[in-house]
């Protein structure tokens, strides 16, 4: 009998949740950046081995901010946890468990595995021992120091997840790394590129919508993306002098999309203003319709 589990990767912003997913899948599915709240929607990634199948859901970081987009992000975490067999809670080395964190962990009615990430930054690994003790005091039993970046400790963590996974047939066919459509990852690639190329509020102020994604036999795929900004004054920043900045954005995102789809594409970008969309429940609800084919059946 083989194993299978839905594994929700949850934790504070910026600890390396998306990097972990990408490491396990060996591909750049989930956007990564040195800044918090890069992931806004859950990303589903499937890992199938000889032992079984783990269906990871990479989630936005836990934050206590108000506004429609943050409520949406918290909803995403709740959704991932509701479906999960295992909660893979991730923190980073040096992160002391706060009271809120303790409450969060106790609220999880799941098998919980803790990954303490970024141990590559800790010179003296003995420093980790008191930290591990403090997490044990919260009732956490499975604790794995890892480095998602250098893949340190990822195999033992994977083995633990497989051991804890319920028995059963795989949820999805073994070949596919995800059930989300390519258009979803096109938006993710644009999002990551925005974080790489623009400072301050800009990446957070842009909502990326893939308006059209047309696969074309014998020619480049055609992708049209709308970048919704919160204010008219953000348009010239995105464009840059003589359109240089948006050109760079388009080129970078296109390269990421092509690397994932392994097909050449033509990427067209448009800017629209959706005033203060981050606070607008209606906009967030409309704009964040989840991708289809999320769960089997
Ligand atoms: N040094 C180090 N940096 C890491 C590691 N994992 C992730 N990072 C970096 O931490 C930042 C946040 O990573 P990301 O995966 O976007 O975090 P998320 O917000 O939890 O999804 C990025 O700059 C990553 O390159 C790690 O194991 N070691
Ligand atoms: Mg992330």
mmCIF file of C-alpha atoms and ligand atoms in Angstrom:
data_model
loop_
_atom_site.group_PDB
_atom_site.id
_atom_site.type_symbol
_atom_site.label_atom_id
_atom_site.label_comp_id
_atom_site.label_asym_id
_atom_site.label_seq_id
_atom_site.Cartn_x
_atom_site.Cartn_y
_atom_site.Cartn_z
ATOM 1 C CA UNK A 1 0.000 0.000 0.000
ATOM 2 C CA UNK A 2 1.393 3.412 -0.828
ATOM 3 C CA UNK A 3 1.148 6.682 1.085
ATOM 4 C CA UNK A 4 -0.506 9.944 0.209
ATOM 5 C CA UNK A 5 -1.081 13.246 1.960
ATOM 6 C CA UNK A 6 -2.088 16.814 1.440
ATOM 7 C CA UNK A 7 0.629 18.873 3.120
ATOM 8 C CA UNK A 8 -0.065 22.550 3.876
ATOM 9 C CA UNK A 9 3.154 24.559 4.162
ATOM 10 C CA UNK A 10 2.323 27.347 6.617
ATOM 11 C CA UNK A 11 4.238 29.874 8.673
ATOM 12 C CA UNK A 12 5.362 33.483 8.977
ATOM 13 C CA UNK A 13 6.238 35.480 5.840
ATOM 14 C CA UNK A 14 9.647 35.130 4.238
ATOM 15 C CA UNK A 15 10.825 31.981 6.027
ATOM 16 C CA UNK A 16 11.270 30.023 2.774
ATOM 17 C CA UNK A 17 7.979 28.177 2.260
ATOM 18 C CA UNK A 18 7.957 28.745 -1.486
ATOM 19 C CA UNK A 19 11.656 27.934 -1.787
ATOM 20 C CA UNK A 20 10.960 24.589 -0.099
ATOM 21 C CA UNK A 21 8.176 23.738 -2.535
ATOM 22 C CA UNK A 22 10.378 24.632 -5.510
ATOM 23 C CA UNK A 23 13.240 22.557 -4.087
ATOM 24 C CA UNK A 24 11.082 19.472 -3.710
ATOM 25 C CA UNK A 25 9.603 19.795 -7.157
ATOM 26 C CA UNK A 26 12.904 20.734 -8.793
ATOM 27 C CA UNK A 27 11.229 23.583 -10.654
ATOM 28 C CA UNK A 28 10.284 27.201 -10.150
ATOM 29 C CA UNK A 29 6.542 26.971 -9.552
ATOM 30 C CA UNK A 30 6.160 29.380 -6.675
ATOM 31 C CA UNK A 31 7.419 32.966 -6.662
ATOM 32 C CA UNK A 32 10.300 33.653 -4.273
ATOM 33 C CA UNK A 33 11.677 36.997 -3.134
ATOM 34 C CA UNK A 34 13.623 38.419 -0.205
ATOM 35 C CA UNK A 35 10.536 40.441 0.702
ATOM 36 C CA UNK A 36 7.467 39.321 2.660
ATOM 37 C CA UNK A 37 4.069 38.481 1.153
ATOM 38 C CA UNK A 38 5.422 37.365 -2.198
ATOM 39 C CA UNK A 39 2.958 34.486 -2.233
ATOM 40 C CA UNK A 40 -0.634 35.745 -2.292
ATOM 41 C CA UNK A 41 -2.492 32.641 -3.440
ATOM 42 C CA UNK A 42 -2.003 28.984 -2.597
ATOM 43 C CA UNK A 43 0.185 27.055 -5.001
ATOM 44 C CA UNK A 44 -0.341 23.343 -5.449
ATOM 45 C CA UNK A 45 2.694 21.170 -6.190
ATOM 46 C CA UNK A 46 2.703 17.389 -6.437
ATOM 47 C CA UNK A 47 5.611 15.166 -5.533
ATOM 48 C CA UNK A 48 5.357 11.477 -6.332
ATOM 49 C CA UNK A 49 8.030 9.016 -5.213
ATOM 50 C CA UNK A 50 8.235 5.226 -4.927
ATOM 51 C CA UNK A 51 6.781 5.504 -1.418
ATOM 52 C CA UNK A 52 3.790 7.608 -2.317
ATOM 53 C CA UNK A 53 2.519 11.064 -3.140
ATOM 54 C CA UNK A 54 2.679 14.356 -1.277
ATOM 55 C CA UNK A 55 0.447 17.154 -2.496
ATOM 56 C CA UNK A 56 1.941 20.376 -1.165
ATOM 57 C CA UNK A 57 0.016 23.588 -0.784
ATOM 58 C CA UNK A 58 2.323 26.577 -0.467
ATOM 59 C CA UNK A 59 0.454 29.364 1.319
ATOM 60 C CA UNK A 60 0.817 33.116 1.948
ATOM 61 C CA UNK A 61 2.623 34.045 5.169
ATOM 62 C CA UNK A 62 0.694 34.435 8.400
ATOM 63 C CA UNK A 63 0.094 38.162 8.930
ATOM 64 C CA UNK A 64 -2.255 40.185 11.080
ATOM 65 C CA UNK A 65 -3.042 43.077 8.757
ATOM 66 C CA UNK A 66 -6.440 44.377 7.783
ATOM 67 C CA UNK A 67 -7.764 44.893 4.290
ATOM 68 C CA UNK A 68 -9.458 42.737 1.676
ATOM 69 C CA UNK A 69 -6.255 41.269 0.261
ATOM 70 C CA UNK A 70 -4.954 40.226 3.693
ATOM 71 C CA UNK A 71 -8.280 38.659 4.593
ATOM 72 C CA UNK A 72 -8.115 36.785 1.315
ATOM 73 C CA UNK A 73 -4.594 35.587 2.136
ATOM 74 C CA UNK A 74 -5.679 34.352 5.564
ATOM 75 C CA UNK A 75 -8.583 32.589 3.877
ATOM 76 C CA UNK A 76 -6.082 30.833 1.623
ATOM 77 C CA UNK A 77 -4.196 29.504 4.650
ATOM 78 C CA UNK A 78 -7.462 28.276 6.209
ATOM 79 C CA UNK A 79 -8.407 26.545 2.962
ATOM 80 C CA UNK A 80 -5.061 24.785 2.729
ATOM 81 C CA UNK A 81 -5.269 23.673 6.349
ATOM 82 C CA UNK A 82 -8.846 22.445 5.987
ATOM 83 C CA UNK A 83 -7.753 20.012 3.264
ATOM 84 C CA UNK A 84 -4.429 19.062 4.799
ATOM 85 C CA UNK A 85 -3.517 15.724 6.331
ATOM 86 C CA UNK A 86 -0.299 17.260 7.615
ATOM 87 C CA UNK A 87 0.539 20.860 8.552
ATOM 88 C CA UNK A 88 4.175 21.512 7.707
ATOM 89 C CA UNK A 89 4.851 24.569 9.836
ATOM 90 C CA UNK A 90 7.925 26.485 8.776
ATOM 91 C CA UNK A 91 9.959 29.038 10.694
ATOM 92 C CA UNK A 92 13.514 30.237 10.243
ATOM 93 C CA UNK A 93 16.508 29.710 12.500
ATOM 94 C CA UNK A 94 16.605 32.496 15.056
ATOM 95 C CA UNK A 95 12.843 32.925 15.031
ATOM 96 C CA UNK A 96 11.716 32.612 18.650
ATOM 97 C CA UNK A 97 8.178 31.275 18.979
ATOM 98 C CA UNK A 98 5.885 34.180 19.877
ATOM 99 C CA UNK A 99 2.654 33.837 21.862
ATOM 100 C CA UNK A 100 0.655 34.210 18.656
ATOM 101 C CA UNK A 101 2.712 31.455 17.086
ATOM 102 C CA UNK A 102 2.058 29.143 20.050
ATOM 103 C CA UNK A 103 -1.677 29.813 19.783
ATOM 104 C CA UNK A 104 -1.558 29.161 16.053
ATOM 105 C CA UNK A 105 0.243 25.831 16.498
ATOM 106 C CA UNK A 106 -2.166 24.696 19.209
ATOM 107 C CA UNK A 107 -5.126 25.599 17.000
ATOM 108 C CA UNK A 108 -3.984 23.132 14.317
ATOM 109 C CA UNK A 109 -6.071 19.985 14.552
ATOM 110 C CA UNK A 110 -3.588 18.140 12.378
ATOM 111 C CA UNK A 111 -0.414 16.158 12.389
ATOM 112 C CA UNK A 112 2.143 18.951 12.721
ATOM 113 C CA UNK A 113 5.726 18.806 11.472
ATOM 114 C CA UNK A 114 8.013 21.763 12.142
ATOM 115 C CA UNK A 115 10.776 22.759 9.736
ATOM 116 C CA UNK A 116 13.322 25.258 11.019
ATOM 117 C CA UNK A 117 14.696 26.685 7.782
ATOM 118 C CA UNK A 118 17.806 28.657 6.784
ATOM 119 C CA UNK A 119 20.173 26.667 9.001
ATOM 120 C CA UNK A 120 22.863 27.436 6.406
ATOM 121 C CA UNK A 121 22.988 30.880 8.050
ATOM 122 C CA UNK A 122 23.804 29.376 11.455
ATOM 123 C CA UNK A 123 27.561 28.829 11.801
ATOM 124 C CA UNK A 124 27.447 26.942 15.077
ATOM 125 C CA UNK A 125 24.708 24.331 14.744
ATOM 126 C CA UNK A 126 24.740 23.818 18.528
ATOM 127 C CA UNK A 127 22.976 27.182 18.766
ATOM 128 C CA UNK A 128 19.926 25.448 17.342
ATOM 129 C CA UNK A 129 19.485 23.142 20.339
ATOM 130 C CA UNK A 130 17.906 25.647 22.775
ATOM 131 C CA UNK A 131 15.625 26.836 19.971
ATOM 132 C CA UNK A 132 14.528 23.258 19.256
ATOM 133 C CA UNK A 133 13.824 22.836 22.977
ATOM 134 C CA UNK A 134 11.518 25.850 22.988
ATOM 135 C CA UNK A 135 9.565 24.470 20.062
ATOM 136 C CA UNK A 136 9.328 21.102 21.823
ATOM 137 C CA UNK A 137 7.751 22.881 24.776
ATOM 138 C CA UNK A 138 4.904 23.882 22.441
ATOM 139 C CA UNK A 139 4.147 20.210 21.984
ATOM 140 C CA UNK A 140 5.891 19.909 18.624
ATOM 141 C CA UNK A 141 7.446 16.470 18.296
ATOM 142 C CA UNK A 142 8.688 16.302 14.723
ATOM 143 C CA UNK A 143 11.272 19.050 14.326
ATOM 144 C CA UNK A 144 13.571 19.268 11.314
ATOM 145 C CA UNK A 145 16.337 21.830 10.872
ATOM 146 C CA UNK A 146 16.665 22.341 7.101
ATOM 147 C CA UNK A 147 17.998 24.607 4.422
ATOM 148 C CA UNK A 148 15.553 24.857 1.562
ATOM 149 C CA UNK A 149 18.163 26.797 -0.384
ATOM 150 C CA UNK A 150 20.997 24.273 -0.146
ATOM 151 C CA UNK A 151 18.667 21.234 0.204
ATOM 152 C CA UNK A 152 20.195 20.344 3.565
ATOM 153 C CA UNK A 153 17.911 18.106 5.606
ATOM 154 C CA UNK A 154 15.223 17.938 2.936
ATOM 155 C CA UNK A 155 15.450 14.162 2.485
ATOM 156 C CA UNK A 156 14.918 13.344 6.193
ATOM 157 C CA UNK A 157 12.018 15.835 6.241
ATOM 158 C CA UNK A 158 10.496 14.162 3.197
ATOM 159 C CA UNK A 159 10.883 10.745 4.820
ATOM 160 C CA UNK A 160 9.088 11.982 7.942
ATOM 161 C CA UNK A 161 6.214 13.356 5.852
ATOM 162 C CA UNK A 162 5.898 10.022 4.027
ATOM 163 C CA UNK A 163 5.916 8.040 7.280
ATOM 164 C CA UNK A 164 3.172 10.260 8.725
ATOM 165 C CA UNK A 165 1.094 10.265 5.519
ATOM 166 C CA UNK A 166 -2.068 8.144 5.526
ATOM 167 C CA UNK A 167 -2.129 5.042 3.356
ATOM 168 C CA UNK A 168 -3.970 5.228 0.107
ATOM 169 C CA UNK A 169 -3.794 5.504 -3.629
ATOM 170 C CA UNK A 170 -2.261 8.673 -5.120
ATOM 171 C CA UNK A 171 -4.645 11.631 -5.453
ATOM 172 C CA UNK A 172 -3.274 12.654 -8.847
ATOM 173 C CA UNK A 173 -1.455 11.076 -11.813
ATOM 174 C CA UNK A 174 2.246 10.702 -11.055
ATOM 175 C CA UNK A 175 3.544 12.699 -14.031
ATOM 176 C CA UNK A 176 2.034 16.131 -13.364
ATOM 177 C CA UNK A 177 3.856 18.484 -10.957
ATOM 178 C CA UNK A 178 0.673 20.517 -10.445
ATOM 179 C CA UNK A 179 -2.999 20.660 -11.347
ATOM 180 C CA UNK A 180 -3.003 24.415 -11.814
ATOM 181 C CA UNK A 181 -3.099 25.722 -15.370
ATOM 182 C CA UNK A 182 -0.060 27.380 -16.920
ATOM 183 C CA UNK A 183 -1.832 30.765 -16.919
ATOM 184 C CA UNK A 184 -1.688 30.731 -13.138
ATOM 185 C CA UNK A 185 2.093 30.358 -13.217
ATOM 186 C CA UNK A 186 2.382 33.070 -15.841
ATOM 187 C CA UNK A 187 0.846 35.431 -13.288
ATOM 188 C CA UNK A 188 3.195 34.081 -10.636
ATOM 189 C CA UNK A 189 6.224 34.698 -12.897
ATOM 190 C CA UNK A 190 5.091 38.274 -13.447
ATOM 191 C CA UNK A 191 4.623 38.726 -9.732
ATOM 192 C CA UNK A 192 8.108 37.461 -8.986
ATOM 193 C CA UNK A 193 9.560 39.727 -11.685
ATOM 194 C CA UNK A 194 7.751 42.719 -10.158
ATOM 195 C CA UNK A 195 9.424 41.959 -6.831
ATOM 196 C CA UNK A 196 12.800 41.716 -8.548
ATOM 197 C CA UNK A 197 12.550 44.916 -10.544
ATOM 198 C CA UNK A 198 10.487 47.410 -8.535
ATOM 199 C CA UNK A 199 10.996 48.787 -5.051
ATOM 200 C CA UNK A 200 8.801 49.642 -2.103
ATOM 201 C CA UNK A 201 5.041 49.348 -2.548
ATOM 202 C CA UNK A 202 4.931 48.709 -6.290
ATOM 203 C CA UNK A 203 4.981 44.875 -6.264
ATOM 204 C CA UNK A 204 2.272 44.858 -3.605
ATOM 205 C CA UNK A 205 0.192 47.461 -5.431
ATOM 206 C CA UNK A 206 -0.012 45.449 -8.630
ATOM 207 C CA UNK A 207 -2.562 42.737 -9.191
ATOM 208 C CA UNK A 208 -1.621 40.551 -12.126
ATOM 209 C CA UNK A 209 -4.414 39.096 -14.201
ATOM 210 C CA UNK A 210 -3.807 36.837 -17.175
ATOM 211 C CA UNK A 211 -6.496 37.983 -19.539
ATOM 212 C CA UNK A 212 -5.664 35.509 -22.274
ATOM 213 C CA UNK A 213 -3.317 32.541 -22.590
ATOM 214 C CA UNK A 214 -3.457 30.972 -26.016
ATOM 215 C CA UNK A 215 -1.301 27.996 -26.861
ATOM 216 C CA UNK A 216 -0.563 28.032 -30.547
ATOM 217 C CA UNK A 217 0.796 25.139 -32.566
ATOM 218 C CA UNK A 218 3.728 26.034 -34.772
ATOM 219 C CA UNK A 219 4.006 29.567 -33.366
ATOM 220 C CA UNK A 220 4.637 31.343 -30.113
ATOM 221 C CA UNK A 221 2.002 31.108 -27.399
ATOM 222 C CA UNK A 222 0.138 34.370 -26.891
ATOM 223 C CA UNK A 223 -0.269 35.731 -23.361
ATOM 224 C CA UNK A 224 -1.958 39.001 -22.455
ATOM 225 C CA UNK A 225 -1.603 40.209 -18.896
ATOM 226 C CA UNK A 226 -3.282 43.138 -17.168
ATOM 227 C CA UNK A 227 -1.368 44.846 -14.390
ATOM 228 C CA UNK A 228 -3.888 46.517 -12.095
ATOM 229 C CA UNK A 229 -2.349 49.360 -10.104
ATOM 230 C CA UNK A 230 -3.940 51.163 -7.184
ATOM 231 C CA UNK A 231 -3.331 54.715 -8.346
ATOM 232 C CA UNK A 232 -2.844 56.546 -11.622
ATOM 233 C CA UNK A 233 0.491 57.834 -10.300
ATOM 234 C CA UNK A 234 1.854 54.286 -10.319
ATOM 235 C CA UNK A 235 1.434 53.893 -14.062
ATOM 236 C CA UNK A 236 4.510 55.958 -15.049
ATOM 237 C CA UNK A 237 6.599 54.122 -12.439
ATOM 238 C CA UNK A 238 5.721 50.760 -13.954
ATOM 239 C CA UNK A 239 6.381 52.095 -17.448
ATOM 240 C CA UNK A 240 9.710 53.742 -16.635
ATOM 241 C CA UNK A 241 11.500 56.248 -18.833
ATOM 242 C CA UNK A 242 10.444 55.696 -22.421
ATOM 243 C CA UNK A 243 8.827 52.395 -21.378
ATOM 244 C CA UNK A 244 12.199 50.907 -20.421
ATOM 245 C CA UNK A 245 11.051 49.476 -17.096
ATOM 246 C CA UNK A 246 7.989 47.651 -18.393
ATOM 247 C CA UNK A 247 10.071 46.290 -21.265
ATOM 248 C CA UNK A 248 12.512 44.813 -18.784
ATOM 249 C CA UNK A 249 9.604 43.398 -16.785
ATOM 250 C CA UNK A 250 8.095 41.772 -19.870
ATOM 251 C CA UNK A 251 11.378 40.221 -20.940
ATOM 252 C CA UNK A 252 12.144 38.829 -17.507
ATOM 253 C CA UNK A 253 8.664 37.399 -16.946
ATOM 254 C CA UNK A 254 8.597 35.906 -20.443
ATOM 255 C CA UNK A 255 11.873 34.074 -19.787
ATOM 256 C CA UNK A 256 10.481 32.619 -16.557
ATOM 257 C CA UNK A 257 7.259 31.536 -18.270
ATOM 258 C CA UNK A 258 9.150 29.935 -21.145
ATOM 259 C CA UNK A 259 11.419 28.075 -18.713
ATOM 260 C CA UNK A 260 8.379 26.537 -17.053
ATOM 261 C CA UNK A 261 6.183 25.883 -20.077
ATOM 262 C CA UNK A 262 9.188 24.931 -22.271
ATOM 263 C CA UNK A 263 7.474 26.763 -25.132
ATOM 264 C CA UNK A 264 8.262 30.156 -26.639
ATOM 265 C CA UNK A 265 5.691 32.848 -25.923
ATOM 266 C CA UNK A 266 4.760 36.391 -26.717
ATOM 267 C CA UNK A 267 3.837 38.340 -23.597
ATOM 268 C CA UNK A 268 1.775 41.506 -23.880
ATOM 269 C CA UNK A 269 1.377 43.762 -20.835
ATOM 270 C CA UNK A 270 -1.348 46.323 -20.174
ATOM 271 C CA UNK A 271 -1.727 48.627 -17.189
ATOM 272 C CA UNK A 272 -5.118 49.494 -15.718
ATOM 273 C CA UNK A 273 -6.057 51.414 -12.603
ATOM 274 C CA UNK A 274 -8.326 49.708 -10.063
ATOM 275 C CA UNK A 275 -8.463 52.332 -7.379
ATOM 276 C CA UNK A 276 -7.273 51.050 -3.977
ATOM 277 C CA UNK A 277 -8.023 47.491 -5.069
ATOM 278 C CA UNK A 278 -6.268 45.961 -2.048
ATOM 279 C CA UNK A 279 -9.020 47.318 0.181
ATOM 280 C CA UNK A 280 -11.807 46.489 -2.253
ATOM 281 C CA UNK A 281 -13.592 43.255 -1.289
ATOM 282 C CA UNK A 282 -15.405 43.081 -4.612
ATOM 283 C CA UNK A 283 -12.227 43.407 -6.657
ATOM 284 C CA UNK A 284 -10.297 40.885 -4.575
ATOM 285 C CA UNK A 285 -13.149 38.386 -4.762
ATOM 286 C CA UNK A 286 -13.516 38.726 -8.522
ATOM 287 C CA UNK A 287 -9.814 38.810 -9.246
ATOM 288 C CA UNK A 288 -8.780 35.832 -7.142
ATOM 289 C CA UNK A 289 -11.081 33.137 -8.431
ATOM 290 C CA UNK A 290 -9.171 29.953 -7.617
ATOM 291 C CA UNK A 291 -7.811 27.902 -10.498
ATOM 292 C CA UNK A 292 -9.997 25.011 -11.502
ATOM 293 C CA UNK A 293 -8.948 21.395 -10.966
ATOM 294 C CA UNK A 294 -7.783 22.080 -7.456
ATOM 295 C CA UNK A 295 -9.049 18.863 -5.894
ATOM 296 C CA UNK A 296 -9.733 15.494 -7.485
ATOM 297 C CA UNK A 297 -13.434 14.903 -8.257
HETATM 298 N N1 LIG B 1 19.907 31.559 3.497
HETATM 299 C C1 LIG B 1 18.748 30.993 3.144
HETATM 300 N N2 LIG B 1 17.813 31.741 2.540
HETATM 301 C C2 LIG B 1 16.657 31.145 2.190
HETATM 302 C C3 LIG B 1 16.401 29.766 2.444
HETATM 303 N N3 LIG B 1 15.165 29.478 1.995
HETATM 304 C C4 LIG B 1 14.666 30.613 1.466
HETATM 305 N N4 LIG B 1 15.567 31.629 1.571
HETATM 306 C C5 LIG B 1 15.405 33.022 1.129
HETATM 307 O O1 LIG B 1 14.414 33.651 1.931
HETATM 308 C C6 LIG B 1 13.655 34.571 1.149
HETATM 309 C C7 LIG B 1 12.176 34.241 1.253
HETATM 310 O O2 LIG B 1 11.938 32.999 0.619
HETATM 311 P P1 LIG B 1 10.470 32.582 0.153
HETATM 312 O O3 LIG B 1 10.543 31.159 -0.307
HETATM 313 O O4 LIG B 1 9.907 33.588 -0.797
HETATM 314 O O5 LIG B 1 9.708 32.673 1.558
HETATM 315 P P2 LIG B 1 8.133 32.529 1.867
HETATM 316 O O6 LIG B 1 7.616 33.917 1.985
HETATM 317 O O7 LIG B 1 8.053 31.804 3.173
HETATM 318 O O8 LIG B 1 7.510 31.753 0.745
HETATM 319 C C8 LIG B 1 14.200 34.471 -0.269
HETATM 320 O O9 LIG B 1 15.142 35.511 -0.459
HETATM 321 C C9 LIG B 1 14.877 33.107 -0.293
HETATM 322 O O10 LIG B 1 15.930 33.036 -1.223
HETATM 323 C C10 LIG B 1 17.429 28.998 3.086
HETATM 324 O O11 LIG B 1 17.324 27.811 3.356
HETATM 325 N N5 LIG B 1 18.575 29.684 3.418
HETATM 326 MG MG1 LIG B 2 6.010 32.308 -0.492
#
